[in-house]
PDB file of C-alpha atoms in Angstrom:
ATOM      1  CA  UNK A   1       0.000   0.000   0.000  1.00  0.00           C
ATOM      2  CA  UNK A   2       0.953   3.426  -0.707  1.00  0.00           C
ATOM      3  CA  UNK A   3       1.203   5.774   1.932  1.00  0.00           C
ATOM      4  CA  UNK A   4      -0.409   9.498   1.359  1.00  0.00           C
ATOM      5  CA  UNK A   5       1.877  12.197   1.182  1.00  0.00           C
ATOM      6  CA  UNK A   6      -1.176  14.687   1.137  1.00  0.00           C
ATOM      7  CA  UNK A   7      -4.545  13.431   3.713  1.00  0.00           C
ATOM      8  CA  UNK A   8      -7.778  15.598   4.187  1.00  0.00           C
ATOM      9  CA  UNK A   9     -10.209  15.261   6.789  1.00  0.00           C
ATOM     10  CA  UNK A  10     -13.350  17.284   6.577  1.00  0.00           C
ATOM     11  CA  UNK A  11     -15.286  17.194   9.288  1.00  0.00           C
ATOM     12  CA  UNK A  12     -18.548  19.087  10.247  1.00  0.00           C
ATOM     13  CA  UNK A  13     -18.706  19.797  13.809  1.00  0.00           C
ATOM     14  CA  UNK A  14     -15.891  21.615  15.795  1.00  0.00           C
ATOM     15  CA  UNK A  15     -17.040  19.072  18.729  1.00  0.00           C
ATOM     16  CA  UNK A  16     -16.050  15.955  16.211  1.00  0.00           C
ATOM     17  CA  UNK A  17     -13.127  17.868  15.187  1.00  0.00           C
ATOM     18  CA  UNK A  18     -11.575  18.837  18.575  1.00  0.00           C
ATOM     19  CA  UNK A  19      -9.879  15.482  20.017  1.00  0.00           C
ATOM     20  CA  UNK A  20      -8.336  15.221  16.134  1.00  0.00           C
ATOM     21  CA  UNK A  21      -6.804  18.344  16.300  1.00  0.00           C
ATOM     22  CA  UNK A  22      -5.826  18.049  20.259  1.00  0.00           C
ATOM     23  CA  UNK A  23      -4.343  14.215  19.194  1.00  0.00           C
ATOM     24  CA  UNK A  24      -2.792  15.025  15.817  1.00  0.00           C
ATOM     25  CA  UNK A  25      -1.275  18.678  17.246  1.00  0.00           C
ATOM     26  CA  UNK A  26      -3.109  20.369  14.276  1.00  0.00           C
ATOM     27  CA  UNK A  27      -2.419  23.916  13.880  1.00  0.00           C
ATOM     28  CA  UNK A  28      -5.023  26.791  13.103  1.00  0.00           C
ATOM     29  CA  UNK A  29      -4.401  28.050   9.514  1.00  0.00           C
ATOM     30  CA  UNK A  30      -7.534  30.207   9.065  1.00  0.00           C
ATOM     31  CA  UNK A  31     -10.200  30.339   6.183  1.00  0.00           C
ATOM     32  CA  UNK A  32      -9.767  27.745   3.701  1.00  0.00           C
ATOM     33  CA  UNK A  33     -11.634  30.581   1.120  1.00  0.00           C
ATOM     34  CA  UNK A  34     -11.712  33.951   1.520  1.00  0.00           C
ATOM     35  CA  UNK A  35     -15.974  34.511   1.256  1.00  0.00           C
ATOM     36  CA  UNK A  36     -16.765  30.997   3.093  1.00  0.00           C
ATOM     37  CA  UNK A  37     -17.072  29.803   6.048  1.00  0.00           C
ATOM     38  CA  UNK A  38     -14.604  26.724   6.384  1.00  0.00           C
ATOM     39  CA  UNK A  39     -11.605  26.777   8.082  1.00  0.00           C
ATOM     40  CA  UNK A  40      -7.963  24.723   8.323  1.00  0.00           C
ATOM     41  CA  UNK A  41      -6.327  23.178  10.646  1.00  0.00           C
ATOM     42  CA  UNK A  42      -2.710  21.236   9.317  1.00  0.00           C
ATOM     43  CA  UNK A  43       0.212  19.694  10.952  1.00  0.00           C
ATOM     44  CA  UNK A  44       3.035  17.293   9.389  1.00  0.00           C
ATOM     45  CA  UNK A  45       2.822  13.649  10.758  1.00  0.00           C
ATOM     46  CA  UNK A  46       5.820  11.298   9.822  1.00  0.00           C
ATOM     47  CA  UNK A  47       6.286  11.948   6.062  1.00  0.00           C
ATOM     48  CA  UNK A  48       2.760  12.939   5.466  1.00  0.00           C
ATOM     49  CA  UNK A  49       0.415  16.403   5.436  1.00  0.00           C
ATOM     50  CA  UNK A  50      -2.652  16.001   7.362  1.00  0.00           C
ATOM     51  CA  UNK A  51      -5.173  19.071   6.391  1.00  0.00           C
ATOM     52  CA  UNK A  52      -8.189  19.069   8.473  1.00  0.00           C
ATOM     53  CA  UNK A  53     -11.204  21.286   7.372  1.00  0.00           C
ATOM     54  CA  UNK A  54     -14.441  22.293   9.579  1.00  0.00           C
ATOM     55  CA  UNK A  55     -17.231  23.233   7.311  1.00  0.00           C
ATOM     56  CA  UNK A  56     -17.480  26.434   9.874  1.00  0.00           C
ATOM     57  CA  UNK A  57     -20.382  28.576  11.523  1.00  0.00           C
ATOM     58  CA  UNK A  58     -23.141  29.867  10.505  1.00  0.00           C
ATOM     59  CA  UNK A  59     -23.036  33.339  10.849  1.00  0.00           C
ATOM     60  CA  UNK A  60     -26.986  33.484  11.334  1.00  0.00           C
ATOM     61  CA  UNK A  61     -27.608  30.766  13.405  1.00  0.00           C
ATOM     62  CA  UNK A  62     -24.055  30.351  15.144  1.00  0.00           C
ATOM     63  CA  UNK A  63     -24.360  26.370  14.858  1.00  0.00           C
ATOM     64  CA  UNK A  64     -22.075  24.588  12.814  1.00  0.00           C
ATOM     65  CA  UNK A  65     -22.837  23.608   9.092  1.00  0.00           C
ATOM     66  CA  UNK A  66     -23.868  20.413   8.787  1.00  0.00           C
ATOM     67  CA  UNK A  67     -25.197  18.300   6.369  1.00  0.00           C
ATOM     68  CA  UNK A  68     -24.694  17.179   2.927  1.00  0.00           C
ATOM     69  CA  UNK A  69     -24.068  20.719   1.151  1.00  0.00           C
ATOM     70  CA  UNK A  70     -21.457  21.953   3.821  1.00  0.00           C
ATOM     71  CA  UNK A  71     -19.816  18.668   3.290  1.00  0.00           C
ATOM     72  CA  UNK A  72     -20.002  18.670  -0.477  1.00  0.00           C
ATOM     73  CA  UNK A  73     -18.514  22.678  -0.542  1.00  0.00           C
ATOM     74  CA  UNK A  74     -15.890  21.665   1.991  1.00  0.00           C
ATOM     75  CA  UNK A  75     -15.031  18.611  -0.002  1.00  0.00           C
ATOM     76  CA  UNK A  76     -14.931  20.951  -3.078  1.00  0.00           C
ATOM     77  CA  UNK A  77     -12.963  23.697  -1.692  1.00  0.00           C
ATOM     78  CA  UNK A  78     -10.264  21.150   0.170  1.00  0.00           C
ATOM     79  CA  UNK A  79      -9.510  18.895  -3.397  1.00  0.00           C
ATOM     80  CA  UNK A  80      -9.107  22.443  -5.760  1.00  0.00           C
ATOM     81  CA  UNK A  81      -6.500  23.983  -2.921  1.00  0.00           C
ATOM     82  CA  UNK A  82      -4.996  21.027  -1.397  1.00  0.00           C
ATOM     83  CA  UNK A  83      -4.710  18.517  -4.090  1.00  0.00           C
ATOM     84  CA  UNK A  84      -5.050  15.613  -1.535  1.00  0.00           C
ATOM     85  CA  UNK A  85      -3.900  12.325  -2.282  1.00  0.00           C
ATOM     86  CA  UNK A  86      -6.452  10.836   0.357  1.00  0.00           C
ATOM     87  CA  UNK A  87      -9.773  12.325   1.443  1.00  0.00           C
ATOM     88  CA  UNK A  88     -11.719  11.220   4.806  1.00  0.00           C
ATOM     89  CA  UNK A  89     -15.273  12.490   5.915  1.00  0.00           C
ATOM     90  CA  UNK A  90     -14.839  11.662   9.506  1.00  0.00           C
ATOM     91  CA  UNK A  91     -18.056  11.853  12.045  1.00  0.00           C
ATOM     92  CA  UNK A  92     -20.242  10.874  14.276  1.00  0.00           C
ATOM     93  CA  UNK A  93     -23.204   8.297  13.129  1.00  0.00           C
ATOM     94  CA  UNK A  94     -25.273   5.672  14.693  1.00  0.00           C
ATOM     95  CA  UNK A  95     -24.770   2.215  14.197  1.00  0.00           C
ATOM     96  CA  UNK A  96     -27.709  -0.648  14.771  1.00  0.00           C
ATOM     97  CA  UNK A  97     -27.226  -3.205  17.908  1.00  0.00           C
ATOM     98  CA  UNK A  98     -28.925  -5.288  15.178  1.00  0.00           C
ATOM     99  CA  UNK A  99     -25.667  -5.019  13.543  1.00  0.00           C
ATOM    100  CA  UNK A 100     -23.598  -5.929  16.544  1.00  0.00           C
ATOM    101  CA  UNK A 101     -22.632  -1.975  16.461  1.00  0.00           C
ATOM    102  CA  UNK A 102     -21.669  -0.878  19.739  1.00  0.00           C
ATOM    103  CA  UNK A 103     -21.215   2.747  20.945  1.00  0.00           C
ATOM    104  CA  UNK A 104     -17.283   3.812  20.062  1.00  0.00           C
ATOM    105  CA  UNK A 105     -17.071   0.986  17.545  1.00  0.00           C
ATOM    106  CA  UNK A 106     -14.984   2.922  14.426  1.00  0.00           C
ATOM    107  CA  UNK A 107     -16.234   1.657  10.619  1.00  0.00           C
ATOM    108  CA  UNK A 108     -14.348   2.566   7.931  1.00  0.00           C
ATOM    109  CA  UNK A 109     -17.177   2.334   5.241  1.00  0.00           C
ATOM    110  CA  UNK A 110     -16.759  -0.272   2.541  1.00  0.00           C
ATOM    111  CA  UNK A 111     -17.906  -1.321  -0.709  1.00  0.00           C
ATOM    112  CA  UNK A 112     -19.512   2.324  -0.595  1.00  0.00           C
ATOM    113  CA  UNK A 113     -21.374   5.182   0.720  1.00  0.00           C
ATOM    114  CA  UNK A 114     -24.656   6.198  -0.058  1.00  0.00           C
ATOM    115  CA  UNK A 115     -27.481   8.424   1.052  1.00  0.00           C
ATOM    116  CA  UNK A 116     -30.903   7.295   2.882  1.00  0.00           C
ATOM    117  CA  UNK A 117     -33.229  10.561   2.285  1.00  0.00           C
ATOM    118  CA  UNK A 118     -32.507  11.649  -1.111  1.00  0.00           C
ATOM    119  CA  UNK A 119     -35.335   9.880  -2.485  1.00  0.00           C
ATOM    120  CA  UNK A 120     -36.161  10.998  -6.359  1.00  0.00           C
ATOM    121  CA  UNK A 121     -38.870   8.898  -7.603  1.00  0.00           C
ATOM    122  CA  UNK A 122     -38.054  10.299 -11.160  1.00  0.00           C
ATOM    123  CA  UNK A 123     -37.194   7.820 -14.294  1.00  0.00           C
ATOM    124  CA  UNK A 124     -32.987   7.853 -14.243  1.00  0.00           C
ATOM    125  CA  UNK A 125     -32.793  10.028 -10.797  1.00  0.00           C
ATOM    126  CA  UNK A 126     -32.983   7.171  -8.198  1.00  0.00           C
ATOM    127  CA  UNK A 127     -29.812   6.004  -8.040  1.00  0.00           C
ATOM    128  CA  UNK A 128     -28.041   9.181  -8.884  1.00  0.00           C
ATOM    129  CA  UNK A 129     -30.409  10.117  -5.505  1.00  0.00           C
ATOM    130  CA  UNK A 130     -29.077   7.746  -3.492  1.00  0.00           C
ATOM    131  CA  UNK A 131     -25.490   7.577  -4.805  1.00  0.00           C
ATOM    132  CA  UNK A 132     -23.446   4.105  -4.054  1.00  0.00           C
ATOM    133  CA  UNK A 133     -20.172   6.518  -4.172  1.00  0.00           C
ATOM    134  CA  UNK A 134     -17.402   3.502  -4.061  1.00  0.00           C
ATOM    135  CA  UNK A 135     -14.815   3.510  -1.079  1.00  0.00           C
ATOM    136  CA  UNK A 136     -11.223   2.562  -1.425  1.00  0.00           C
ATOM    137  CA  UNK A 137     -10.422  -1.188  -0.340  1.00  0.00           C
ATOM    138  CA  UNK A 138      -9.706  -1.081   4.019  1.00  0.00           C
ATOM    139  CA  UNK A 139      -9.981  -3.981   3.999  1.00  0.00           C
ATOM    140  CA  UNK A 140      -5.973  -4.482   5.632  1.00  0.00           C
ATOM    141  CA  UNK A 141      -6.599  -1.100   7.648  1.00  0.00           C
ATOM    142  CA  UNK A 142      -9.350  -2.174   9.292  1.00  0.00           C
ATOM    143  CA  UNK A 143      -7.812  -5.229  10.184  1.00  0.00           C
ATOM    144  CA  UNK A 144      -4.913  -3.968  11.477  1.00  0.00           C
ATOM    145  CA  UNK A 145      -6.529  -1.169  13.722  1.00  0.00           C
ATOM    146  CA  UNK A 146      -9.148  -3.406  14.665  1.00  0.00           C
ATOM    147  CA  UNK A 147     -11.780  -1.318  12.673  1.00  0.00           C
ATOM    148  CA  UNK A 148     -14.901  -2.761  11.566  1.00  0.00           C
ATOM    149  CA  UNK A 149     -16.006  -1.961   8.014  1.00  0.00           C
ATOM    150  CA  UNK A 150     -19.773  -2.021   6.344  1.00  0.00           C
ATOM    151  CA  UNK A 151     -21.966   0.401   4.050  1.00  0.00           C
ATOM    152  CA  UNK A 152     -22.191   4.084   5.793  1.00  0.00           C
ATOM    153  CA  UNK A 153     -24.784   5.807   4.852  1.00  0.00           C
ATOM    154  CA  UNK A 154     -25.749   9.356   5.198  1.00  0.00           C
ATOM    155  CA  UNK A 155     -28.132  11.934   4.920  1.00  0.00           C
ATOM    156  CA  UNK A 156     -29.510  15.396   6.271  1.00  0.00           C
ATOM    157  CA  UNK A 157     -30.507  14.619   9.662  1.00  0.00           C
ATOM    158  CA  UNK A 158     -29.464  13.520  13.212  1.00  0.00           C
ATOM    159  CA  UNK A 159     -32.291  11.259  13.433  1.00  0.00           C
ATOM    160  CA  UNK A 160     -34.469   9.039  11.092  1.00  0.00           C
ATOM    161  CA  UNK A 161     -37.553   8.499   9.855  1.00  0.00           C
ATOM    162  CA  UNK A 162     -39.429   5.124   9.528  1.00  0.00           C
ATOM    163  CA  UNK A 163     -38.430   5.476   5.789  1.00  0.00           C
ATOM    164  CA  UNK A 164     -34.942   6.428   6.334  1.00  0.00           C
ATOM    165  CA  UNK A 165     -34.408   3.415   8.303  1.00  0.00           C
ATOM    166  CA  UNK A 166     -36.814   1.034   5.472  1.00  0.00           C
ATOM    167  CA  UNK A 167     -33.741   2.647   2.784  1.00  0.00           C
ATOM    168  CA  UNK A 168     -30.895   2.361   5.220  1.00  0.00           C
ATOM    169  CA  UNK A 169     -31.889  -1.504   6.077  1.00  0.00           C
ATOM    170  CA  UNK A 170     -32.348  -1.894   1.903  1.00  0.00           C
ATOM    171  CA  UNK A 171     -29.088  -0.633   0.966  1.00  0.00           C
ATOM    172  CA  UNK A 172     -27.378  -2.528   4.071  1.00  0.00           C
ATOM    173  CA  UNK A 173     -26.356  -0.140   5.443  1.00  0.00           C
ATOM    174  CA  UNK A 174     -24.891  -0.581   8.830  1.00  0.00           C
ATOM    175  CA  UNK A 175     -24.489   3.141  10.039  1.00  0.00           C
ATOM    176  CA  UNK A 176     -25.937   6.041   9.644  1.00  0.00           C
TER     177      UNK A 176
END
């Protein structure tokens, strides 16, 4: 396996962020973009960059941005001006006890990711709705952290409907 020269994390919530940036020694670098709200965080680890980006505040509601647009602009903004060779969503998400998920299990999500409330019932749109974006193979990183892998799926909300959760159990997904 190659090891990244060039790693970005983007995570949403400072609170998420906050033991990363404590643990990794991450350094406060300011706005990522002049007019938006994400910020950067970036320390050198052995032979590798590790960016970090929060998707920021909202300067209305004074909450972090969350959700899948923050995390598609952040994701956006980090590959044009940092080029990484390796890019990481990190978060917080529920897994199922179903699933033998406990609370602090760590998944790396594998075959893919996809979303469980983007639901357009329109000829060609459904699976571009829900996604199946493919994952790199972990399956030797998991293993060797002790990780546990499975289908992550994702959406616009900290909880779920009864039809997230018919979607989420459809796609087999194990976390959300």
């Amino acid at each position: 396996m190659i090891t990244p020269k060039n790693i970005l994390l983007i995570v949403a919530m400072y609170d998420e962020a906050a033991p990363i940036i404590e643990r990794l020694k991450l350094t406060y670098k300011g706005k990522v973009h002049h007019r938006l709200p994400m910020v950067l965080y970036s320390a050198t680890y052995k032979k590798s960059t590790i960016n970090l980006i929060l998707n920021g505040k909202s300067s209305k509601h004074f909450v972090d941005h969350i959700g899948s647009q923050a995390a598609t602009l952040s994701t956006q903004i980090g590959i044009d001006e940092l080029s990484p060779d390796l890019l990481i969503n990190v978060g917080t998400a529920g897994g199922f006890s179903s699933d033998s998920a406990k609370i602090g299990d760590v998944y790396l999500s594998y075959p893919c990711v996809c979303f469980h409330d983007r639901r357009i019932n329109l000829p060609g749109f459904y699976d571009y709705g829900i996604g199946y974006y493919p994952c790199i193979p972990c399956g030797d990183i998991a293993k060797a952290l002790g990780l546990k892998t499975g289908i992550v799926t994702t959406g616009n909300s900290l909880d779920y409907s009864k039809e997230d959760l018919e979607m989420i159990r459809k796609y087999n997904g194990v976390v959300k």
